[in-house]
Coordinates of C-alpha atoms in Angstrom, one line a residue:
M1 CA 8.7 -13.5 38.4
G2 CA 9.8 -13.5 35.0
A3 CA 8.7 -14.5 31.8
R4 CA 7.4 -18.0 30.9
Y5 CA 6.6 -19.8 27.5
S6 CA 3.7 -22.2 26.8
D7 CA 4.6 -25.8 27.2
D8 CA 2.4 -26.5 23.9
P9 CA 4.7 -25.8 20.8
A10 CA 1.6 -25.1 19.0
L11 CA 1.0 -22.1 21.0
F12 CA 4.7 -20.9 21.8
F13 CA 4.1 -17.6 22.6
L14 CA 5.5 -15.1 25.4
I15 CA 3.2 -14.8 28.4
M16 CA 3.9 -12.3 30.7
P17 CA 2.8 -12.0 34.2
M18 CA 0.6 -9.0 34.9
D19 CA 2.0 -6.5 37.6
K20 CA -1.6 -5.1 39.1
T21 CA 0.4 -2.2 40.9
T22 CA 2.3 -0.2 38.4
P23 CA 0.6 1.0 34.9
N24 CA 1.7 -1.1 32.1
A25 CA 2.5 0.3 28.7
A26 CA -0.8 -1.1 27.5
Q27 CA -2.7 0.9 30.2
S28 CA -0.6 4.1 29.4
I29 CA -1.5 3.6 25.8
A30 CA -5.4 3.0 26.6
Q31 CA -5.3 6.2 28.9
T32 CA -3.6 8.4 26.5
L33 CA -6.3 7.3 23.9
S34 CA -9.2 8.2 26.4
E35 CA -7.8 11.5 27.4
S36 CA -7.4 12.5 23.5
G37 CA -11.1 11.8 23.1
V38 CA -11.2 8.4 21.7
R39 CA -14.3 6.6 22.6
F40 CA -14.3 3.5 20.0
V41 CA -11.6 1.1 19.0
F42 CA -12.5 -1.3 15.9
G43 CA -10.5 -4.3 15.4
M44 CA -10.0 -8.2 15.3
P45 CA -8.3 -9.7 18.6
G46 CA -5.3 -11.7 18.5
G47 CA -3.6 -13.4 21.8
E48 CA -1.1 -10.6 21.5
V49 CA -3.3 -7.7 22.2
V50 CA -5.5 -8.8 24.8
D51 CA -3.6 -7.1 27.3
L52 CA -4.2 -3.8 25.4
I53 CA -8.3 -4.5 24.8
E54 CA -8.5 -5.1 28.6
A55 CA -6.8 -1.5 29.2
L56 CA -8.9 0.1 26.6
E57 CA -12.3 -1.4 28.4
T58 CA -10.9 -0.3 31.7
Q59 CA -10.6 3.2 30.4
G60 CA -14.1 3.5 29.1
I61 CA -12.9 2.6 25.4
Q62 CA -15.3 0.3 23.8
F63 CA -13.6 -2.6 21.6
I64 CA -15.9 -3.3 18.8
L65 CA -15.1 -6.8 17.3
M66 CA -15.4 -6.6 13.4
G67 CA -15.7 -9.4 11.3
H68 CA -12.7 -8.7 9.3
E69 CA -9.6 -6.3 10.1
S70 CA -10.0 -4.4 6.5
A71 CA -13.6 -3.6 7.8
A72 CA -12.1 -2.5 11.1
A73 CA -9.9 -0.1 9.3
L74 CA -12.4 1.1 7.1
A75 CA -15.0 2.0 9.7
A76 CA -12.1 3.6 12.0
G77 CA -11.4 5.9 9.1
T78 CA -14.9 6.7 8.8
L79 CA -15.6 7.6 12.2
G80 CA -12.2 10.0 12.2
A81 CA -13.5 11.8 9.1
V82 CA -16.6 12.4 10.7
T83 CA -15.6 13.6 14.3
G84 CA -12.3 15.0 13.6
T85 CA -10.6 12.8 16.3
P86 CA -8.6 10.1 14.9
G87 CA -10.3 6.6 14.5
V88 CA -8.4 3.9 16.0
C89 CA -8.3 0.3 14.6
L90 CA -6.5 -2.6 16.5
A91 CA -5.2 -6.2 15.0
T92 CA -2.8 -8.6 15.9
L93 CA 0.6 -9.5 14.4
G94 CA 1.3 -11.2 11.1
P95 CA -2.1 -11.7 9.0
G96 CA -3.8 -9.5 11.2
A97 CA -1.7 -6.7 10.4
C98 CA -1.8 -7.4 6.8
N99 CA -5.3 -7.3 6.9
L100 CA -5.4 -3.6 7.8
V101 CA -3.7 -2.3 5.0
L102 CA -6.6 -1.5 2.7
G103 CA -8.2 0.5 5.4
V104 CA -4.9 2.5 6.0
A105 CA -4.3 3.0 2.2
E106 CA -8.0 4.0 2.2
A107 CA -7.3 6.8 5.1
L108 CA -4.2 7.8 3.2
L109 CA -5.9 8.8 0.1
E110 CA -9.2 9.7 1.6
R111 CA -7.5 12.1 4.0
H112 CA -9.1 10.2 6.9
P113 CA -7.4 10.8 10.5
L114 CA -6.6 7.0 11.6
L115 CA -4.6 5.4 14.1
A116 CA -3.9 1.8 13.2
I117 CA -2.4 -0.3 15.7
S118 CA -1.3 -3.8 15.4
A119 CA 1.1 -6.0 17.7
R120 CA 4.4 -7.2 16.3
T121 CA 6.7 -10.0 17.4
A122 CA 7.6 -10.0 21.1
V123 CA 11.0 -8.4 21.8
A124 CA 12.3 -11.6 23.3
L125 CA 11.5 -13.7 20.4
E126 CA 12.3 -11.3 17.3
G127 CA 15.9 -12.3 17.0
W128 CA 15.4 -16.1 16.5
N129 CA 11.6 -16.8 15.7
S130 CA 10.4 -16.1 12.4
H131 CA 6.9 -17.4 13.2
Q132 CA 4.4 -14.9 11.9
Q133 CA 7.1 -12.2 11.8
L134 CA 6.9 -9.7 8.8
P135 CA 8.8 -6.4 8.6
L136 CA 5.5 -4.6 9.5
N137 CA 6.8 -1.2 10.1
E138 CA 8.7 -1.2 6.8
M139 CA 5.5 -2.4 5.0
F140 CA 3.3 0.4 6.4
A141 CA 5.8 3.2 5.9
P142 CA 4.6 3.9 2.2
I143 CA 1.1 4.0 3.0
A144 CA 1.2 5.9 6.1
K145 CA 2.3 9.6 7.4
A146 CA 4.4 7.8 10.0
S147 CA 5.3 4.0 11.0
I148 CA 6.2 3.9 14.7
A149 CA 7.7 1.2 16.4
L150 CA 7.0 1.3 20.0
H151 CA 9.8 0.1 22.4
H152 CA 10.7 0.3 26.1
R153 CA 11.9 4.0 25.7
T154 CA 8.4 5.1 24.2
G155 CA 5.2 6.0 26.0
P156 CA 2.4 8.4 25.9
A157 CA 4.4 10.9 23.9
A158 CA 4.7 8.9 20.8
V159 CA 1.2 8.0 20.9
M160 CA 0.4 11.8 21.5
E161 CA 2.4 12.5 18.7
A162 CA 1.0 9.8 16.4
L163 CA -2.5 11.1 17.2
R164 CA -1.6 14.9 16.4
L165 CA 0.0 13.8 13.3
A166 CA -3.1 11.8 12.2
A167 CA -5.2 14.7 12.7
T168 CA -2.8 17.5 11.2
P169 CA -3.8 18.4 7.4
P170 CA -3.5 16.7 5.1
R171 CA -5.2 14.2 7.8
G172 CA -4.2 10.5 7.4
P173 CA -3.1 7.3 9.0
V174 CA -0.2 6.5 11.4
Y175 CA 0.8 3.1 12.3
L176 CA 1.8 1.7 15.7
S177 CA 3.3 -1.6 16.2
L178 CA 3.5 -2.8 19.8
P179 CA 5.3 -5.8 21.0
A180 CA 3.2 -8.3 22.9
D181 CA 5.8 -8.4 25.9
L182 CA 6.2 -5.0 25.8
A183 CA 2.3 -4.3 26.4
V184 CA 2.8 -5.5 29.9
Q185 CA 5.9 -4.0 30.9
P186 CA 5.9 -1.0 33.2
A187 CA 5.3 2.2 31.3
S188 CA 8.3 3.9 30.6
E189 CA 6.8 7.6 30.9
Q190 CA 4.2 9.2 33.3
T191 CA 0.7 8.4 31.7
S192 CA -0.1 12.2 30.6
A193 CA 1.7 13.9 28.0
A194 CA 2.2 17.4 27.3
P195 CA 0.0 19.1 24.7
P196 CA 2.0 18.7 21.3
H197 CA 3.4 21.8 19.7
P198 CA 1.5 22.9 16.6
I199 CA 3.1 22.1 13.1
R200 CA 4.2 25.4 11.9
A201 CA 2.3 26.1 8.5
P202 CA 4.5 27.6 5.4
A203 CA 4.4 31.4 4.9
P204 CA 1.2 32.4 3.2
A205 CA 1.6 33.3 -0.5
P206 CA 0.8 36.6 -1.4
L207 CA -2.7 37.2 -2.7
E208 CA -2.2 39.9 -5.1
P209 CA -1.5 36.9 -8.1
L210 CA -5.2 35.6 -7.4
L211 CA -6.6 39.0 -6.9
D212 CA -5.3 40.1 -10.2
A213 CA -6.6 36.9 -12.1
L214 CA -10.0 37.2 -10.4
R215 CA -10.2 41.0 -11.7
K216 CA -9.4 40.0 -15.1
A217 CA -11.5 36.8 -15.4
V218 CA -14.2 36.7 -17.9
R219 CA -15.1 32.8 -17.0
P220 CA -14.1 32.3 -13.2
L221 CA -14.9 29.1 -11.6
V222 CA -14.6 27.4 -8.2
V223 CA -14.1 23.9 -7.3
V224 CA -14.6 23.0 -3.6
G225 CA -12.8 20.1 -2.3
L226 CA -12.0 18.0 1.0
A227 CA -8.4 19.9 1.8
L228 CA -10.4 21.9 4.4
D229 CA -12.1 21.8 7.7
P230 CA -16.0 21.6 7.2
G231 CA -16.7 22.9 10.6
L232 CA -14.3 25.8 10.7
D233 CA -14.1 26.7 7.2
G234 CA -17.7 25.8 6.0
P235 CA -19.5 29.0 6.8
A236 CA -16.7 31.3 5.3
V237 CA -16.9 29.1 1.8
R238 CA -20.7 29.6 1.8
R239 CA -20.3 33.3 2.5
F240 CA -17.6 33.8 -0.1
L241 CA -19.7 32.1 -2.8
A242 CA -22.9 34.0 -2.0
E243 CA -21.1 37.2 -1.9
T244 CA -18.8 37.0 -5.2
G245 CA -21.6 34.9 -7.4
I246 CA -18.7 32.9 -8.9
P247 CA -20.3 29.8 -10.4
Y248 CA -19.0 26.9 -8.5
T249 CA -18.9 22.9 -8.4
D250 CA -18.1 20.6 -5.5
T251 CA -16.3 16.9 -5.3
P252 CA -17.7 14.0 -3.8
K253 CA -15.9 14.4 -0.7
S254 CA -17.2 17.8 -0.3
K255 CA -20.8 17.1 -0.9
G256 CA -23.1 18.9 1.4
L257 CA -20.7 21.7 2.2
V258 CA -21.9 24.5 -0.4
D259 CA -25.6 25.5 -1.1
Q260 CA -26.7 23.2 -4.1
G261 CA -29.9 25.1 -4.4
S262 CA -28.1 28.2 -5.5
D263 CA -28.4 29.2 -9.3
S264 CA -24.6 29.4 -9.3
Y265 CA -24.2 25.7 -8.0
L266 CA -23.5 23.5 -11.2
G267 CA -22.9 20.1 -10.0
T268 CA -20.4 17.3 -8.8
C269 CA -17.4 16.7 -10.5
L270 CA -14.6 14.0 -10.6
S271 CA -16.1 10.5 -10.6
A272 CA -19.6 11.4 -10.8
S273 CA -22.1 10.8 -13.6
G274 CA -22.3 13.4 -16.3
D275 CA -19.0 15.1 -15.0
A276 CA -17.5 14.9 -18.3
L277 CA -19.6 17.9 -19.4
L278 CA -18.5 19.6 -16.2
A279 CA -14.7 19.2 -17.1
E280 CA -14.9 20.5 -20.3
F281 CA -16.9 23.6 -18.7
I282 CA -14.1 23.7 -16.1
R283 CA -11.5 23.5 -18.7
S284 CA -13.1 26.7 -20.3
S285 CA -12.3 28.6 -17.3
D286 CA -9.5 31.6 -17.6
C287 CA -9.3 31.7 -13.5
L288 CA -10.1 28.4 -11.6
L289 CA -10.0 28.8 -7.9
G290 CA -9.7 25.6 -6.1
I291 CA -11.3 26.0 -2.5
G292 CA -9.9 23.0 -0.7
F293 CA -9.3 21.2 -4.0
D294 CA -7.1 18.2 -3.5
P295 CA -6.0 16.5 -6.7
V296 CA -6.0 13.4 -4.8
E297 CA -9.7 13.1 -6.1
S298 CA -9.0 14.1 -9.7
A299 CA -8.3 12.1 -13.0
Y300 CA -8.4 15.2 -15.1
D301 CA -5.7 17.6 -15.7
W302 CA -7.2 20.8 -15.7
H303 CA -5.6 21.8 -12.0
R304 CA -2.4 21.7 -13.9
G305 CA -2.3 25.0 -16.0
P306 CA -1.7 28.4 -15.2
A307 CA -5.2 29.3 -14.8
Y308 CA -5.7 27.3 -11.6
Y309 CA -5.3 28.9 -8.1
G310 CA -5.8 26.8 -4.8
I311 CA -6.7 27.7 -1.4
T312 CA -6.0 24.5 0.8
D313 CA -5.3 23.7 4.5
A314 CA -2.4 21.8 3.3
P315 CA 0.2 21.7 0.5
T316 CA -1.4 19.5 -2.7
S317 CA 2.1 19.2 -4.5
F318 CA 2.7 15.4 -5.4
R319 CA 6.0 14.3 -7.0
E320 CA 6.3 16.2 -10.2
Y321 CA 3.0 18.0 -9.9
K322 CA 3.1 21.6 -8.4
P323 CA 0.1 24.0 -8.5
H324 CA 0.7 27.3 -10.4
W325 CA -0.2 29.2 -7.3
E326 CA -1.4 27.9 -3.8
R327 CA -2.0 29.7 -0.5
V328 CA -1.7 27.1 2.4
G329 CA -3.2 27.9 5.7
R330 CA -6.7 28.4 7.3
V331 CA -9.0 28.5 4.5
A332 CA -11.6 30.5 6.3
E333 CA -9.1 33.3 7.1
T334 CA -7.8 33.3 3.5
L335 CA -11.5 33.7 2.0
D336 CA -12.2 36.5 4.3
E337 CA -9.0 38.5 3.3
L338 CA -9.7 37.8 -0.1
A339 CA -13.5 39.2 0.1
A340 CA -12.0 42.0 2.1
C341 CA -10.2 43.1 -0.8
G342 CA -13.5 43.6 -3.0
T343 CA -13.2 40.8 -5.6
S344 CA -15.8 41.5 -8.3
P345 CA -15.5 39.1 -11.3
A346 CA -17.4 39.4 -14.3
P347 CA -20.8 38.3 -14.3
W348 CA -21.8 34.9 -15.9
D349 CA -24.8 34.9 -18.2
P350 CA -27.4 32.5 -16.2
E351 CA -28.7 31.0 -19.3
E352 CA -25.4 29.6 -20.1
L353 CA -25.2 28.0 -16.1
Q354 CA -28.9 26.8 -16.7
A355 CA -28.1 25.1 -19.8
L356 CA -25.1 23.2 -18.2
R357 CA -27.2 22.1 -15.1
S358 CA -29.8 20.8 -17.5
A359 CA -27.4 19.2 -19.9
I360 CA -26.1 17.1 -16.8
R361 CA -29.6 16.3 -15.4
S362 CA -30.0 15.0 -19.0
A363 CA -27.0 12.9 -19.4
I364 CA -27.7 11.0 -16.1
Q365 CA -31.6 10.5 -16.2
P366 CA -32.7 7.6 -18.2
D367 CA -36.0 7.4 -20.2
R368 CA -37.3 4.7 -18.1
T369 CA -37.9 4.3 -14.5
E370 CA -37.8 0.4 -14.7
S371 CA -37.7 -2.4 -16.9
P372 CA -38.3 -6.3 -16.7
R373 CA -34.8 -6.5 -15.9
G374 CA -35.2 -4.2 -12.7
L375 CA -35.3 -0.9 -11.6
A376 CA -33.3 2.3 -13.1
P377 CA -30.6 3.1 -10.5
Y378 CA -31.5 6.7 -11.2
Q379 CA -34.9 6.1 -9.7
V380 CA -33.5 4.4 -6.7
A381 CA -31.6 7.3 -5.8
V382 CA -34.6 9.7 -6.6
R383 CA -37.0 7.7 -4.5
M384 CA -34.6 7.3 -1.7
Q385 CA -34.1 11.0 -1.4
A386 CA -37.8 11.6 -1.5
L387 CA -38.9 9.0 1.3
L388 CA -35.9 9.0 3.8
P389 CA -35.2 11.7 6.5
A390 CA -33.6 14.5 5.3
E391 CA -31.0 14.3 8.3
I392 CA -29.7 10.9 7.2
R393 CA -26.0 10.3 6.5
L394 CA -25.2 8.0 3.7
S395 CA -22.2 5.8 3.5
L396 CA -21.6 5.0 -0.4
D397 CA -19.5 1.7 -1.8
T398 CA -17.6 2.1 -5.2
G399 CA -19.2 1.0 -8.4
Q400 CA -21.4 2.7 -11.1
H401 CA -23.8 3.3 -8.5
K402 CA -21.2 5.4 -6.6
M403 CA -20.9 7.8 -9.7
L404 CA -24.8 8.2 -9.9
F405 CA -25.2 9.1 -6.2
C406 CA -22.2 11.6 -6.2
Q407 CA -24.2 13.6 -8.8
A408 CA -27.6 12.8 -8.0
W409 CA -27.5 12.9 -4.2
R410 CA -28.1 16.3 -2.1
P411 CA -26.8 15.9 1.6
A412 CA -28.8 18.2 3.8
S413 CA -25.7 19.2 5.8
P414 CA -21.7 18.8 5.7
E415 CA -20.5 15.6 6.7
A416 CA -23.4 13.9 5.8
F417 CA -22.1 11.9 2.6
F418 CA -19.1 9.6 2.7
C419 CA -17.4 7.5 -0.3
S420 CA -14.0 6.3 -1.0
N421 CA -13.1 8.6 -4.0
G422 CA -9.0 9.1 -3.6
L423 CA -8.6 5.6 -3.3
S424 CA -12.0 4.4 -4.6
S425 CA -11.8 1.1 -3.0
M426 CA -14.7 -1.5 -3.0
G427 CA -15.9 -2.1 0.4
P428 CA -15.9 0.8 2.7
G429 CA -19.7 1.4 2.4
L430 CA -20.9 -1.3 5.2
P431 CA -18.1 -0.4 7.7
G432 CA -18.8 2.9 7.2
A433 CA -22.4 3.0 7.7
I434 CA -21.6 1.1 11.0
A435 CA -19.3 3.7 12.0
L436 CA -21.8 6.5 11.7
A437 CA -24.5 4.4 13.4
I438 CA -22.4 4.0 16.4
D439 CA -21.2 7.8 16.4
D440 CA -24.7 8.9 16.6
P441 CA -27.5 6.1 17.1
D442 CA -30.3 8.8 16.9
R443 CA -29.3 9.9 13.5
P444 CA -30.3 7.4 10.5
A445 CA -27.5 5.7 8.7
V446 CA -27.7 4.4 5.5
C447 CA -25.5 2.1 3.0
V448 CA -25.6 2.0 -0.4
T449 CA -23.6 -0.6 -2.0
G450 CA -23.4 -2.7 -5.2
D451 CA -23.8 -6.5 -4.6
G452 CA -19.9 -7.1 -5.6
G453 CA -19.1 -4.6 -2.8
F454 CA -21.6 -6.0 -0.3
A455 CA -20.3 -9.6 -1.1
M456 CA -16.6 -8.4 0.3
M457 CA -18.1 -7.1 3.5
V458 CA -21.5 -9.3 4.3
Q459 CA -19.7 -10.7 7.2
E460 CA -20.6 -7.4 8.9
L461 CA -23.8 -8.2 9.0
E462 CA -23.1 -10.1 12.1
T463 CA -21.4 -7.0 13.5
V464 CA -24.7 -5.0 12.7
H465 CA -26.6 -7.7 14.8
R466 CA -24.6 -7.8 17.8
L467 CA -24.2 -4.2 18.0
G468 CA -28.1 -3.6 18.0
I469 CA -27.8 -0.7 15.3
A470 CA -30.2 0.0 12.7
P471 CA -28.6 1.0 9.5
L472 CA -30.6 0.8 6.4
I473 CA -28.4 -1.3 3.9
V474 CA -29.3 -0.7 0.1
V475 CA -27.9 -3.3 -2.1
L476 CA -27.9 -2.5 -6.0
C477 CA -28.3 -6.0 -7.6
D478 CA -27.2 -6.4 -11.2
Q479 CA -25.2 -9.6 -10.7
A480 CA -22.1 -8.2 -12.3
L481 CA -19.3 -5.5 -11.6
S482 CA -20.8 -3.6 -14.2
L483 CA -18.3 -0.8 -14.0
I484 CA -15.9 -2.4 -15.4
R485 CA -17.9 -3.6 -18.2
L486 CA -17.6 0.0 -19.4
P487 CA -13.8 -0.1 -20.2
Q488 CA -14.3 -3.7 -21.7
M489 CA -17.1 -2.1 -24.2
Q490 CA -15.1 0.7 -24.9
R491 CA -12.2 -1.3 -26.1
G492 CA -14.3 -3.8 -28.0
Y493 CA -13.8 -6.6 -25.7
S494 CA -16.2 -9.5 -24.6
S495 CA -17.2 -9.5 -20.7
H496 CA -15.0 -11.6 -18.9
G497 CA -14.6 -11.9 -15.4
I498 CA -17.5 -9.3 -14.2
D499 CA -20.7 -11.6 -14.0
M500 CA -21.9 -13.2 -10.9
V501 CA -24.6 -15.7 -10.0
F502 CA -27.7 -14.4 -8.5
V503 CA -27.7 -14.6 -4.5
D504 CA -30.6 -13.9 -2.6
W505 CA -29.3 -11.4 -0.2
A506 CA -32.7 -10.7 1.7
A507 CA -32.4 -14.4 2.9
V508 CA -28.6 -13.9 3.9
A509 CA -29.6 -10.9 6.0
R510 CA -32.2 -12.7 7.5
G511 CA -29.7 -15.6 8.2
F512 CA -27.6 -12.9 10.1
G513 CA -30.7 -12.0 12.3
L514 CA -31.5 -8.9 10.4
E515 CA -34.6 -7.5 8.3
G516 CA -34.3 -8.7 4.7
T517 CA -36.6 -7.6 1.7
W518 CA -36.2 -7.4 -2.2
A519 CA -37.5 -4.6 -4.3
R520 CA -38.0 -5.3 -8.0
T521 CA -40.5 -2.4 -8.9
T522 CA -40.8 1.1 -7.7
A523 CA -44.0 0.2 -5.6
E524 CA -42.1 -2.2 -3.7
L525 CA -39.1 0.1 -3.4
N526 CA -41.4 2.9 -1.9
A527 CA -43.1 0.5 0.3
A528 CA -39.6 -0.4 1.6
L529 CA -38.0 2.7 2.0
A530 CA -41.3 3.9 3.9
T531 CA -41.1 1.1 6.1
W532 CA -37.7 1.8 7.4
A533 CA -38.5 5.3 7.7
D534 CA -40.9 4.8 10.0
N535 CA -39.3 2.2 12.2
P536 CA -35.7 1.9 11.7
V537 CA -34.2 -1.4 12.2
A538 CA -31.5 -3.0 10.7
T539 CA -32.5 -3.8 7.1
V540 CA -31.0 -5.3 4.0
L541 CA -33.0 -3.8 1.0
A542 CA -31.9 -5.8 -2.0
V543 CA -32.7 -3.7 -5.2
Q544 CA -32.8 -5.4 -8.8
V545 CA -31.3 -3.0 -11.1
D546 CA -31.1 -2.9 -14.5
E547 CA -27.4 -1.9 -15.5
S548 CA -28.0 -0.7 -19.0
L549 CA -30.2 2.1 -17.5
Y550 CA -27.2 3.7 -16.1
R551 CA -26.4 7.1 -17.8
G552 CA -23.5 9.5 -18.2
N553 CA -20.9 7.4 -16.7
H554 CA -17.5 6.6 -18.0
Y555 CA -14.1 5.0 -17.0

């Protein structure tokens, strides 16, 4: 039986008969994903991908319908980041594929392992039918580690290679396009592929330049970033910092990895409230050691000088930028080798370090906890930290509140704090919390977002309700894109294009079948947080904040 076409011109798509006996390409792809540890695929379906969705479900992979393809890609990226197995998202061709772009770009600059799959025009139609046909592989190529067009000669090996590449440092997205008619054709290869060959790492740089710099240093500092494996490298990082006593700072993407209670810990830098003080301090270092530091998080320039030395799991060069010295490979192995060489840098004055920590705390802490216009955002962070379970995982959206929480929040463990910092996009907070809740339903998941970012993803409240998960969604409401007010004020402009009208987000939440409540005072905030902590149910907690009480932020 050959291919046939719909008789309805408005539904002019290729319909292929399903061969029930021979595994087809969609089934082969699904089996490969299942054997690689994929448990969920996030997406928005179209007629061109129903065969793959059916194959996924048959393999025990749950297809999770999201309200928008960008949310699907953002959720998949977060899941990849927390599990180490590439997250997977799926969309149809044309507009569906276009809507994946934000999440794919996010995965590229946040170093999230992601496999983004979309349909593309059926092979039988692509030469003469322009309907919904776009150069998808060319479109994704600049924002993905690889852009692969599946065809009749490709099969599980191509999918295995895509998964391997996505999970190889620097982790990131790989895009696959699948023609609708190819999906139901017999698989071109066996459904099991040989284990991929590891990528050869560059020869490690000799340690002598770094050892010499550390031994001579009077003001050594460490910046810990995301270019490492938290599970494999984290213990060695903490051990090295404790044994050497070198003062250190972390970045938003590595929060929770280091001991934040140590007298050597200075705070969080790079897109964090008060980090201008840290930046100046870092510039004074005569030996700056980046352990996993990736400049993708940085808008500063201190890593471009001769005092900087990097230990990373992947090269961090970018166009004209090349670090003064960089050792690429297993970070833990390099740190253990470094420690065995007996580095003993000069001790710092404890009072100088304490003065910096106090200055940062003073810079971000307002003189009031609330005003007639609402709560101080700092107060919200403090009360959340005090009243919510210590084991929560926090998914943070972008805005002034992101900078505050990046400095003020203390995660209880690695991989418990998620934000967009390389791309710094609005929107990931709620999809990220959904991914965290799905990954581990027994561990509390919390989203903190502004009302602007929440408005971009409010449709995902239906996803939360349908899945039966129970995140706490804290919406900091100031009826403005207040982060953008900062550069407008700095340049002497009026506030144009950033103010919004009041929306009753608690009522909106109830319309989606979730709990919804407002907090306009500290007492109301305490009560709402305690209620959710005692009985976690899906809740939108709208908190009215006074944006004038943000402190320590700059643009």
